[in-house]
CSV table of C-alpha atoms in Angstrom, one decimal:
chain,number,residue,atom,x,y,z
P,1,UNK,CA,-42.4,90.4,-64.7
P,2,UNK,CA,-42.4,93.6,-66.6
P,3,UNK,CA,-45.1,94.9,-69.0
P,4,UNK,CA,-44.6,93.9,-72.3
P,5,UNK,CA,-42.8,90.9,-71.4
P,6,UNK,CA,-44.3,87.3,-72.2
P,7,UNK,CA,-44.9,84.9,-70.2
P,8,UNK,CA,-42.3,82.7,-71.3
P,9,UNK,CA,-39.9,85.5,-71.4
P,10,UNK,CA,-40.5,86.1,-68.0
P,11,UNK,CA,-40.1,82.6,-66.9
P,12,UNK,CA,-36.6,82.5,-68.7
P,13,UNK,CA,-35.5,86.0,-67.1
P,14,UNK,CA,-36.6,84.3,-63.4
P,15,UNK,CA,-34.4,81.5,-64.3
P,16,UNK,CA,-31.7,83.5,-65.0
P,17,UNK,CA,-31.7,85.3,-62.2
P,18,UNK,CA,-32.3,82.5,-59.8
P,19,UNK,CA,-29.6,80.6,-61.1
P,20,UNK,CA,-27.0,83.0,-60.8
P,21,UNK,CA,-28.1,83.4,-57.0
P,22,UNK,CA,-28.3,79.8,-56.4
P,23,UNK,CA,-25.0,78.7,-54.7
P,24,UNK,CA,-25.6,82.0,-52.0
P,25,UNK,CA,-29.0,80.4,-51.3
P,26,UNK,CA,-27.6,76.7,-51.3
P,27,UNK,CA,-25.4,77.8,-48.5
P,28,UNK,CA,-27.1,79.8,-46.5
P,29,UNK,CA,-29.7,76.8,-46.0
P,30,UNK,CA,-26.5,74.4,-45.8
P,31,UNK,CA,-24.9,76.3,-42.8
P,32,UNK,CA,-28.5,76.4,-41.3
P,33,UNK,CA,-29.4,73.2,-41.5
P,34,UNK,CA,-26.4,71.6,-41.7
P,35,UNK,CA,-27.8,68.8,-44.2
P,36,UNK,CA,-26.9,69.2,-47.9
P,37,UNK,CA,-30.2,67.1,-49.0
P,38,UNK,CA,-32.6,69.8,-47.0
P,39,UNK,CA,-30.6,72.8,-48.0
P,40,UNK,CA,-31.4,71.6,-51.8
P,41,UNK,CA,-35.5,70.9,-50.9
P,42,UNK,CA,-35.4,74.3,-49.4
P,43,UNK,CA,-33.9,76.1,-52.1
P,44,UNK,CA,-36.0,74.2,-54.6
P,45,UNK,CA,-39.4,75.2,-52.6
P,46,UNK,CA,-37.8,78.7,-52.7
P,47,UNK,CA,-37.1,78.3,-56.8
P,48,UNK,CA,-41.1,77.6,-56.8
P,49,UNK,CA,-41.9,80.3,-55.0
P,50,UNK,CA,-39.8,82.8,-56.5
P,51,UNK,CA,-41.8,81.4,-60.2
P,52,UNK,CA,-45.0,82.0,-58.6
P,53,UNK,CA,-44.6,85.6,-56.9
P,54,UNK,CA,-46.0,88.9,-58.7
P,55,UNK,CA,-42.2,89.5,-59.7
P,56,UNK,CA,-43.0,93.2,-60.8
P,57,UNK,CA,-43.1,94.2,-57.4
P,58,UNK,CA,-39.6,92.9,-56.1
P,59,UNK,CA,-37.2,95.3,-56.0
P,60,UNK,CA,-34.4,93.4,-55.2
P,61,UNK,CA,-34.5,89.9,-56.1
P,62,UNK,CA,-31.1,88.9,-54.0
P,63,UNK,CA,-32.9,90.0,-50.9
P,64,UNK,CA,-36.1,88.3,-51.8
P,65,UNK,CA,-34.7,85.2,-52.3
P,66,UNK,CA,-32.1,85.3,-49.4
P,67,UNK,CA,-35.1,86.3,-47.0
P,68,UNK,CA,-37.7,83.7,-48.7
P,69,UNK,CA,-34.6,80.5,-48.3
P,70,UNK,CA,-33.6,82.1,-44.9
P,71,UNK,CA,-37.3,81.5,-43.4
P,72,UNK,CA,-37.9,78.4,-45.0
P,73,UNK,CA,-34.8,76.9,-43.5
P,74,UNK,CA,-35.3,78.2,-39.9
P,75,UNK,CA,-38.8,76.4,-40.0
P,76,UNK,CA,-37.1,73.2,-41.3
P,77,UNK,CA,-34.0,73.5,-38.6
P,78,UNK,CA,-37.1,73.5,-36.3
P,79,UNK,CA,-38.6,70.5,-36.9
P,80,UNK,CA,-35.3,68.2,-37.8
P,81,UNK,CA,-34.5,69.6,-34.2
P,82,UNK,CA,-37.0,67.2,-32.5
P,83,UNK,CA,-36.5,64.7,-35.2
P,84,UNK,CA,-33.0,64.4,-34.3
P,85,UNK,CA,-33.7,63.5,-30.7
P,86,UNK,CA,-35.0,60.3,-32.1
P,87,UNK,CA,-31.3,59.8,-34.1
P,88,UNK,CA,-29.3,56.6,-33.0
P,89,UNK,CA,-26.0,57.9,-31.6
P,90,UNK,CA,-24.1,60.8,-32.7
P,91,UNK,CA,-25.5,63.0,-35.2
P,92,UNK,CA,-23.3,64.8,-37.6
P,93,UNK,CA,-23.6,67.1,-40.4
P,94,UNK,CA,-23.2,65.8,-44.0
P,95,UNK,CA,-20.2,66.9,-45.4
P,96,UNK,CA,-20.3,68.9,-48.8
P,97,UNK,CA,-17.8,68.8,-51.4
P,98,UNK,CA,-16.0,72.0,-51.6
P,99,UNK,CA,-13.1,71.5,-54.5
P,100,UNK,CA,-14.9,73.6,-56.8
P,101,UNK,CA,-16.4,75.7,-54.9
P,102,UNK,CA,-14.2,76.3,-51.2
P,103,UNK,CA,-17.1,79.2,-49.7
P,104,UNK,CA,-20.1,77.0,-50.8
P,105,UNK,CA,-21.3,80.3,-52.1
P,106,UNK,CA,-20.4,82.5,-48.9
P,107,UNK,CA,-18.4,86.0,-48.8
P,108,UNK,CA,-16.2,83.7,-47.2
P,109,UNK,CA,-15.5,80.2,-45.8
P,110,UNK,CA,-16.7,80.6,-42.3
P,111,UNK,CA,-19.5,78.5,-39.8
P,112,UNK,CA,-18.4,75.8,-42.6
P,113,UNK,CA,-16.3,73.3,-41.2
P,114,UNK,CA,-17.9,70.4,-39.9
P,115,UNK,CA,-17.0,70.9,-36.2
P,116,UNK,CA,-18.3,74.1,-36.2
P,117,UNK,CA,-21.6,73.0,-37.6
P,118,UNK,CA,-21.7,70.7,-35.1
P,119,UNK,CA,-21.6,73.6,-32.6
P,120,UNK,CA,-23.8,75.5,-34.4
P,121,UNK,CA,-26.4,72.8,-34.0
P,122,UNK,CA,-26.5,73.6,-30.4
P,123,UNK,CA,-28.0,77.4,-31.3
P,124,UNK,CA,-31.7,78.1,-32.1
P,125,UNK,CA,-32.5,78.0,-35.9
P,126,UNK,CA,-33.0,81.5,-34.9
P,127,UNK,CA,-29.8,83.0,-33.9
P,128,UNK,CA,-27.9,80.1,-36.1
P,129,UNK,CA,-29.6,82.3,-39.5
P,130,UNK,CA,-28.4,85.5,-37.7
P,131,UNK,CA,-24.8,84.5,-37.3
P,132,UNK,CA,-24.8,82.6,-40.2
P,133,UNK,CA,-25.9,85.2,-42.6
P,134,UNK,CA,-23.6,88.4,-40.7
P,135,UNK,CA,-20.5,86.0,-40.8
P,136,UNK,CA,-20.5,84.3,-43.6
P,137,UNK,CA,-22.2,86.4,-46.1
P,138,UNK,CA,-21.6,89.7,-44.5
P,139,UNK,CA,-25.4,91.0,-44.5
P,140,UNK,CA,-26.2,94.4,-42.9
P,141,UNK,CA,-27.4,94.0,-39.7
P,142,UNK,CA,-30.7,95.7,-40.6
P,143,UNK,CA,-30.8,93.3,-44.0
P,144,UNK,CA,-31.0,90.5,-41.5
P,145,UNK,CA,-33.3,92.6,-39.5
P,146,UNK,CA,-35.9,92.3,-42.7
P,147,UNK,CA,-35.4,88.7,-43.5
P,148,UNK,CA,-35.9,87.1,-39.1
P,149,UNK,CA,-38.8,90.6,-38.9
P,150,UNK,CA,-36.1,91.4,-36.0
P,151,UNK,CA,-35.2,94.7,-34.9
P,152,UNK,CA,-31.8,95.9,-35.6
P,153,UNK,CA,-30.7,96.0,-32.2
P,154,UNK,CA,-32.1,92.3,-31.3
P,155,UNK,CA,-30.1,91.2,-34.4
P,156,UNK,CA,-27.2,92.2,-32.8
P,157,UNK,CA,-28.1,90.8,-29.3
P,158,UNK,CA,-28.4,87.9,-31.4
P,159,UNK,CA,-25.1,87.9,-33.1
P,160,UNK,CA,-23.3,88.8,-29.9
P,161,UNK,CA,-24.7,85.6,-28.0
P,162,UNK,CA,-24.2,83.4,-30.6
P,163,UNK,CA,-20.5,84.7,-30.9
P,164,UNK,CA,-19.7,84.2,-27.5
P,165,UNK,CA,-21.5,80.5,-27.6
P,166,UNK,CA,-19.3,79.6,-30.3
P,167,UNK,CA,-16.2,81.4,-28.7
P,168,UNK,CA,-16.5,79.3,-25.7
P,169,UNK,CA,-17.0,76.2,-27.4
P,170,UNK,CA,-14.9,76.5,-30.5
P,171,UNK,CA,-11.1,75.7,-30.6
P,172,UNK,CA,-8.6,77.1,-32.8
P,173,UNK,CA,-7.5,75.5,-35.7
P,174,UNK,CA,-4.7,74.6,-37.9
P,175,UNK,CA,-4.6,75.6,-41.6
P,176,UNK,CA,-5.4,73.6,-44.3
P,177,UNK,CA,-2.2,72.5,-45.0
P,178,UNK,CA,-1.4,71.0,-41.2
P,179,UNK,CA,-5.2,69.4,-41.3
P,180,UNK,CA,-4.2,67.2,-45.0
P,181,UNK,CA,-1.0,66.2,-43.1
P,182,UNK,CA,-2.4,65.2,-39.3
P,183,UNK,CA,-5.2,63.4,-41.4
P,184,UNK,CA,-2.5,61.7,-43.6
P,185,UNK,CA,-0.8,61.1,-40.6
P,186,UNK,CA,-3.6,59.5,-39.0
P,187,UNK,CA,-5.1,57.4,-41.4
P,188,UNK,CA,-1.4,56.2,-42.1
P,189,UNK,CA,-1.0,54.8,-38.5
P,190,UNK,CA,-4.7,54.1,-38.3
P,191,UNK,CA,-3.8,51.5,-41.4
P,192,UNK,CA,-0.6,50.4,-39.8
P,193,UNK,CA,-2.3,49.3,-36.7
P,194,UNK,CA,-0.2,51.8,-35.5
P,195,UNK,CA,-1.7,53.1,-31.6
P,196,UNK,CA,1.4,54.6,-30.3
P,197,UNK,CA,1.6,56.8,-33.5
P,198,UNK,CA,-2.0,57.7,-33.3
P,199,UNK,CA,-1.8,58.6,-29.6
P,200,UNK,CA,1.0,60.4,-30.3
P,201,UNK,CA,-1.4,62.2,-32.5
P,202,UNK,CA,-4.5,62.9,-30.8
P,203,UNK,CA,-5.2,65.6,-27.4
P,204,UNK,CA,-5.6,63.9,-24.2
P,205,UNK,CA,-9.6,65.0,-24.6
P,206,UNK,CA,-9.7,63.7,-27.9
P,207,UNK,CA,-13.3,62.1,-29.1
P,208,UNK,CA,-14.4,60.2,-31.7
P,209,UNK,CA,-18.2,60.7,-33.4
P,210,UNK,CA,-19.7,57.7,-35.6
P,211,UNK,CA,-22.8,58.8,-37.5
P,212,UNK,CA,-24.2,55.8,-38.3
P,213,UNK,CA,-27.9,56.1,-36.7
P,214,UNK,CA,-27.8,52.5,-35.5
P,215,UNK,CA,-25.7,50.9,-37.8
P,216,UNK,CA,-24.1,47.6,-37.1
P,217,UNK,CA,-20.7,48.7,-36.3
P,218,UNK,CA,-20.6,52.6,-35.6
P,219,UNK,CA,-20.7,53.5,-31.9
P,220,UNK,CA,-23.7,55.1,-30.6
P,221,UNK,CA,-22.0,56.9,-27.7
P,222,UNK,CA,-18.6,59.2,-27.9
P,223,UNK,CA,-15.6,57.6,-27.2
P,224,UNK,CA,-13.7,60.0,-25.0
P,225,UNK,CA,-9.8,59.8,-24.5
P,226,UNK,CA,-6.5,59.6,-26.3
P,227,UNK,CA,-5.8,55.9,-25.8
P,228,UNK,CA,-9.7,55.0,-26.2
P,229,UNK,CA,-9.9,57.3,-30.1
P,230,UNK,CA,-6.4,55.1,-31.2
P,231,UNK,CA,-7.4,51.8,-30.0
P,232,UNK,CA,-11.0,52.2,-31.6
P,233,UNK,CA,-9.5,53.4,-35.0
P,234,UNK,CA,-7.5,50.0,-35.0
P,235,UNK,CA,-10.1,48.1,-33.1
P,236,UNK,CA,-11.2,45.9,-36.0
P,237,UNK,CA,-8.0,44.5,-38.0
P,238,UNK,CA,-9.8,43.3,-41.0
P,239,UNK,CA,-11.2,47.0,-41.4
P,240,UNK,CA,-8.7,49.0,-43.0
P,241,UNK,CA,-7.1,46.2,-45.4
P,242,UNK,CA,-10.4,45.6,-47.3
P,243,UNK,CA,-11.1,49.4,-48.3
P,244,UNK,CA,-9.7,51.8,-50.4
P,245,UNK,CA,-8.7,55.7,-49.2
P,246,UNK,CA,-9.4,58.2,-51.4
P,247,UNK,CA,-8.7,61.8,-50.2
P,248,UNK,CA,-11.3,64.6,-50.5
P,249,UNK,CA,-12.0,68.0,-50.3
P,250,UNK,CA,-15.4,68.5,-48.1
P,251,UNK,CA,-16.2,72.0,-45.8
P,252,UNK,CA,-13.3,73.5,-46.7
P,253,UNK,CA,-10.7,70.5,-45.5
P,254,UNK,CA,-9.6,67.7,-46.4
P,255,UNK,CA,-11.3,64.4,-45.5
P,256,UNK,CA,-11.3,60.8,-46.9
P,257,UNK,CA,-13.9,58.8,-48.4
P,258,UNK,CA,-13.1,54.6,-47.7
P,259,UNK,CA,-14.3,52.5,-50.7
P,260,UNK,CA,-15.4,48.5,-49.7
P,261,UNK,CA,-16.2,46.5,-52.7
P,262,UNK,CA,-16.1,49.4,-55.4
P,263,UNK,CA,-19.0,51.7,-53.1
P,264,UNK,CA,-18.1,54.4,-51.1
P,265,UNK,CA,-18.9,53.4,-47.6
P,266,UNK,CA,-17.3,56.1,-45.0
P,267,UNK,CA,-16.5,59.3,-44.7
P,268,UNK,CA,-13.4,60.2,-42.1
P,269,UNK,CA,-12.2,63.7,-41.4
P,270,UNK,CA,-10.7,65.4,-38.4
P,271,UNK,CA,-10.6,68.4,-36.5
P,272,UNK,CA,-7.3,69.6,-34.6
P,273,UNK,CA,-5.3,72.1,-33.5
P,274,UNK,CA,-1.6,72.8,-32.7
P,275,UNK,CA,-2.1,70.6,-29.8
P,276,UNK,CA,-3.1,67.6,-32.1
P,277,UNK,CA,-6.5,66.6,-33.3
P,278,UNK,CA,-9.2,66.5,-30.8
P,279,UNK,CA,-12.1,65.3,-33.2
P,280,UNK,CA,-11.9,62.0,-35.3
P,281,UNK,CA,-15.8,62.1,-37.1
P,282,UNK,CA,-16.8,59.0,-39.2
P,283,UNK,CA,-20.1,59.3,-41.5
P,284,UNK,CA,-21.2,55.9,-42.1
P,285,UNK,CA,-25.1,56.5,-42.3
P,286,UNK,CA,-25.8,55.8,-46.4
P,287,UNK,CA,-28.1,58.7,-47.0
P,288,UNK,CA,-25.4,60.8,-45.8
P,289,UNK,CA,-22.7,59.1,-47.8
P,290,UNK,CA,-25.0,59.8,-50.9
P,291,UNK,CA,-25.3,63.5,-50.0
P,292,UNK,CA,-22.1,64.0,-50.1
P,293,UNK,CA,-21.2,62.0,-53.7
P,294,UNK,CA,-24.5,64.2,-54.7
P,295,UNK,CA,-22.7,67.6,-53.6
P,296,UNK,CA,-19.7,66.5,-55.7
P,297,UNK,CA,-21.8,66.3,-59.0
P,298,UNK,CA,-23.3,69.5,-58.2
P,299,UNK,CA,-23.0,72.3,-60.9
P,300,UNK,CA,-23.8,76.1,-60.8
P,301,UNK,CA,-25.2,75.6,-64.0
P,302,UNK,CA,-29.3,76.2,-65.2
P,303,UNK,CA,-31.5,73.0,-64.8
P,304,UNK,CA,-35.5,72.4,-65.1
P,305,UNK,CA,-36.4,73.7,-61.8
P,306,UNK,CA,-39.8,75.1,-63.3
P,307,UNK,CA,-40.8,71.2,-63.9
P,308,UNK,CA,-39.5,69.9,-60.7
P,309,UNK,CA,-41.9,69.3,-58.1
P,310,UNK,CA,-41.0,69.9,-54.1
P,311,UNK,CA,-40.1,67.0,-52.3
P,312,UNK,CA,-41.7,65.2,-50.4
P,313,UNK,CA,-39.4,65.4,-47.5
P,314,UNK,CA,-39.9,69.0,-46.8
P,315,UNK,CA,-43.1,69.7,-48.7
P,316,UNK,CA,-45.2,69.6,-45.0
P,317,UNK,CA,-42.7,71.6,-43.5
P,318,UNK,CA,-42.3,74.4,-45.9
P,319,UNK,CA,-45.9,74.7,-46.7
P,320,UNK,CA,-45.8,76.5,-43.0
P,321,UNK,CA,-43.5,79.1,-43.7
P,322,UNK,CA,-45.6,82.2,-45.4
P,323,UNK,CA,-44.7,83.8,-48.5
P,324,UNK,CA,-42.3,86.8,-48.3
């Protein structure tokens, strides 16, 4: 806060400033974490912090902010990492709604696609903030330096590892366009009962995920194969008639959310390539599903965070992670 300005005046001015930053802090923690309900703890716990720091002495509050939500989320990445050895089944990020807002606050929309979050889970929180903040929001490589206290040249050591991970794991994809119509395409024949069409659809390594952490229904193991991803998505007959598709726009693609008895139930999206698609990912788990219908009510608009308290879901963990 500057002299001569009041208390309140300050508070206001902090406000201002953090909201107009909040969707680059939002998705830096999303991409990091991969979990839309922790990126929103961390950058609430970073809101609090930014309200209680000597503000005079920041000289660049984008950096602060990016550096304080950047820490905060590598210490939370490293405890849901032994948390999620305990999940039921296949863990997958929760999807984010991305109509208004494609980038999710990014330079650009990359390491945002749910398939590629799922490979980025396999980096350290570490090198997951690095190539994260170089790729998506196009940080200087001695910025990212500051904000991991790396050198420079380790912060590109860094980069370069997780690039190659990611290269060797990755596949290339179709654009947007092709996705909404394989997905189409899919859930059509999925509806119809249809295997030949879906096999027709799907790479001979196709694999099917269901986050449901041990929900009655949702496989815990992947199902591996072509003819194994087809007859599973037409495995239970009285599935498809009693919900209702609607389409969605989450990470960037298109997806569906399936709607039993008036409550969304599932997500369903897809990854492919101009092979065919070799992902089919199902959310079932509820908290998940809730995330997601949260994400879409989301607004880059000013709210109360100077009343709100920090959750109790990430309070322990954050507490750790010393002021910037």
């Amino acid at each position: 806060m500057h002299p001569g300005v009041s208390p309140v005046d300050g508070l206001n001015e902090a406000l201002s400033v953090f909201v107009e930053l909040r969707p680059r802090l939002f998705g830096i923690a999303y991409r990091v974490l991969g979990s839309a309900a922790e990126a929103e703890d961390v950058v609430q716990e970073a809101w609090l912090r930014w309200q209680r720091t000597d503000r005079s002495g920041v000289v660049n509050a984008a950096a602060f902010l990016s550096s304080t939500t950047t820490r905060l989320a590598i210490n939370v990445a490293q405890s849901a990492r032994v948390r999620r050895e305990t999940y039921i089944g296949p863990w997958l990020p929760e999807p984010v709604d991305t109509s208004n807002d494609p980038a999710v606050g990014a330079e650009n929309a990359e390491a945002l696609e749910l398939a590629l979050l799922l490979v980025l889970e396999r980096l350290s929180p570490t090198e997951r903030a690095a190539y994260v903040l170089r790729e998506a929001f196009d940080y200087a490589y001695a910025d990212i330096a500051a904000m991991l206290r790396l050198t420079p040249v380790n912060v590109r050591k860094v980069v370069s590892r997780a690039r190659r991970h990611l290269a060797a794991e990755q596949r290339e994809t179709v654009d947007a366009a092709e996705h909404r119509e394989l997905l189409d395409a899919f859930v059509a024949a999925a509806r119809r009962g249809d295997v030949t069409s879906l096999e027709a659809l799907l790479t001979p390594d196709a694999v099917s995920l269901s986050d449901g952490n041990g929900m009655r229904g949702a496989a815990r193991v992947p199902v591996l194969g072509r003819a194994r991803v087809a007859n599973l998505s037409t495995a239970y007959p009285r599935f498809w008639p009693t919900v209702e598709v609607r389409p969605v726009q989450a990470n960037g693609r298109s997806g569906v959310l399936l709607i039993r008895d008036g409550r969304p139930s599932t997500f369903m999206t897809v990854a492919a390539t101009r092979r065919g698609i070799h992902q089919v990912m199902w959310i079932f788990t509820p908290e998940k599903i809730a995330a997601f219908l949260s994400s879409r009510a989301r607004r880059d608009h000013a709210c109360d965070w100077s009343s709100a308290p920090v959750a109790p879901s990430v309070a322990g963990l954050v507490s750790a992670v010393p002021a910037t």
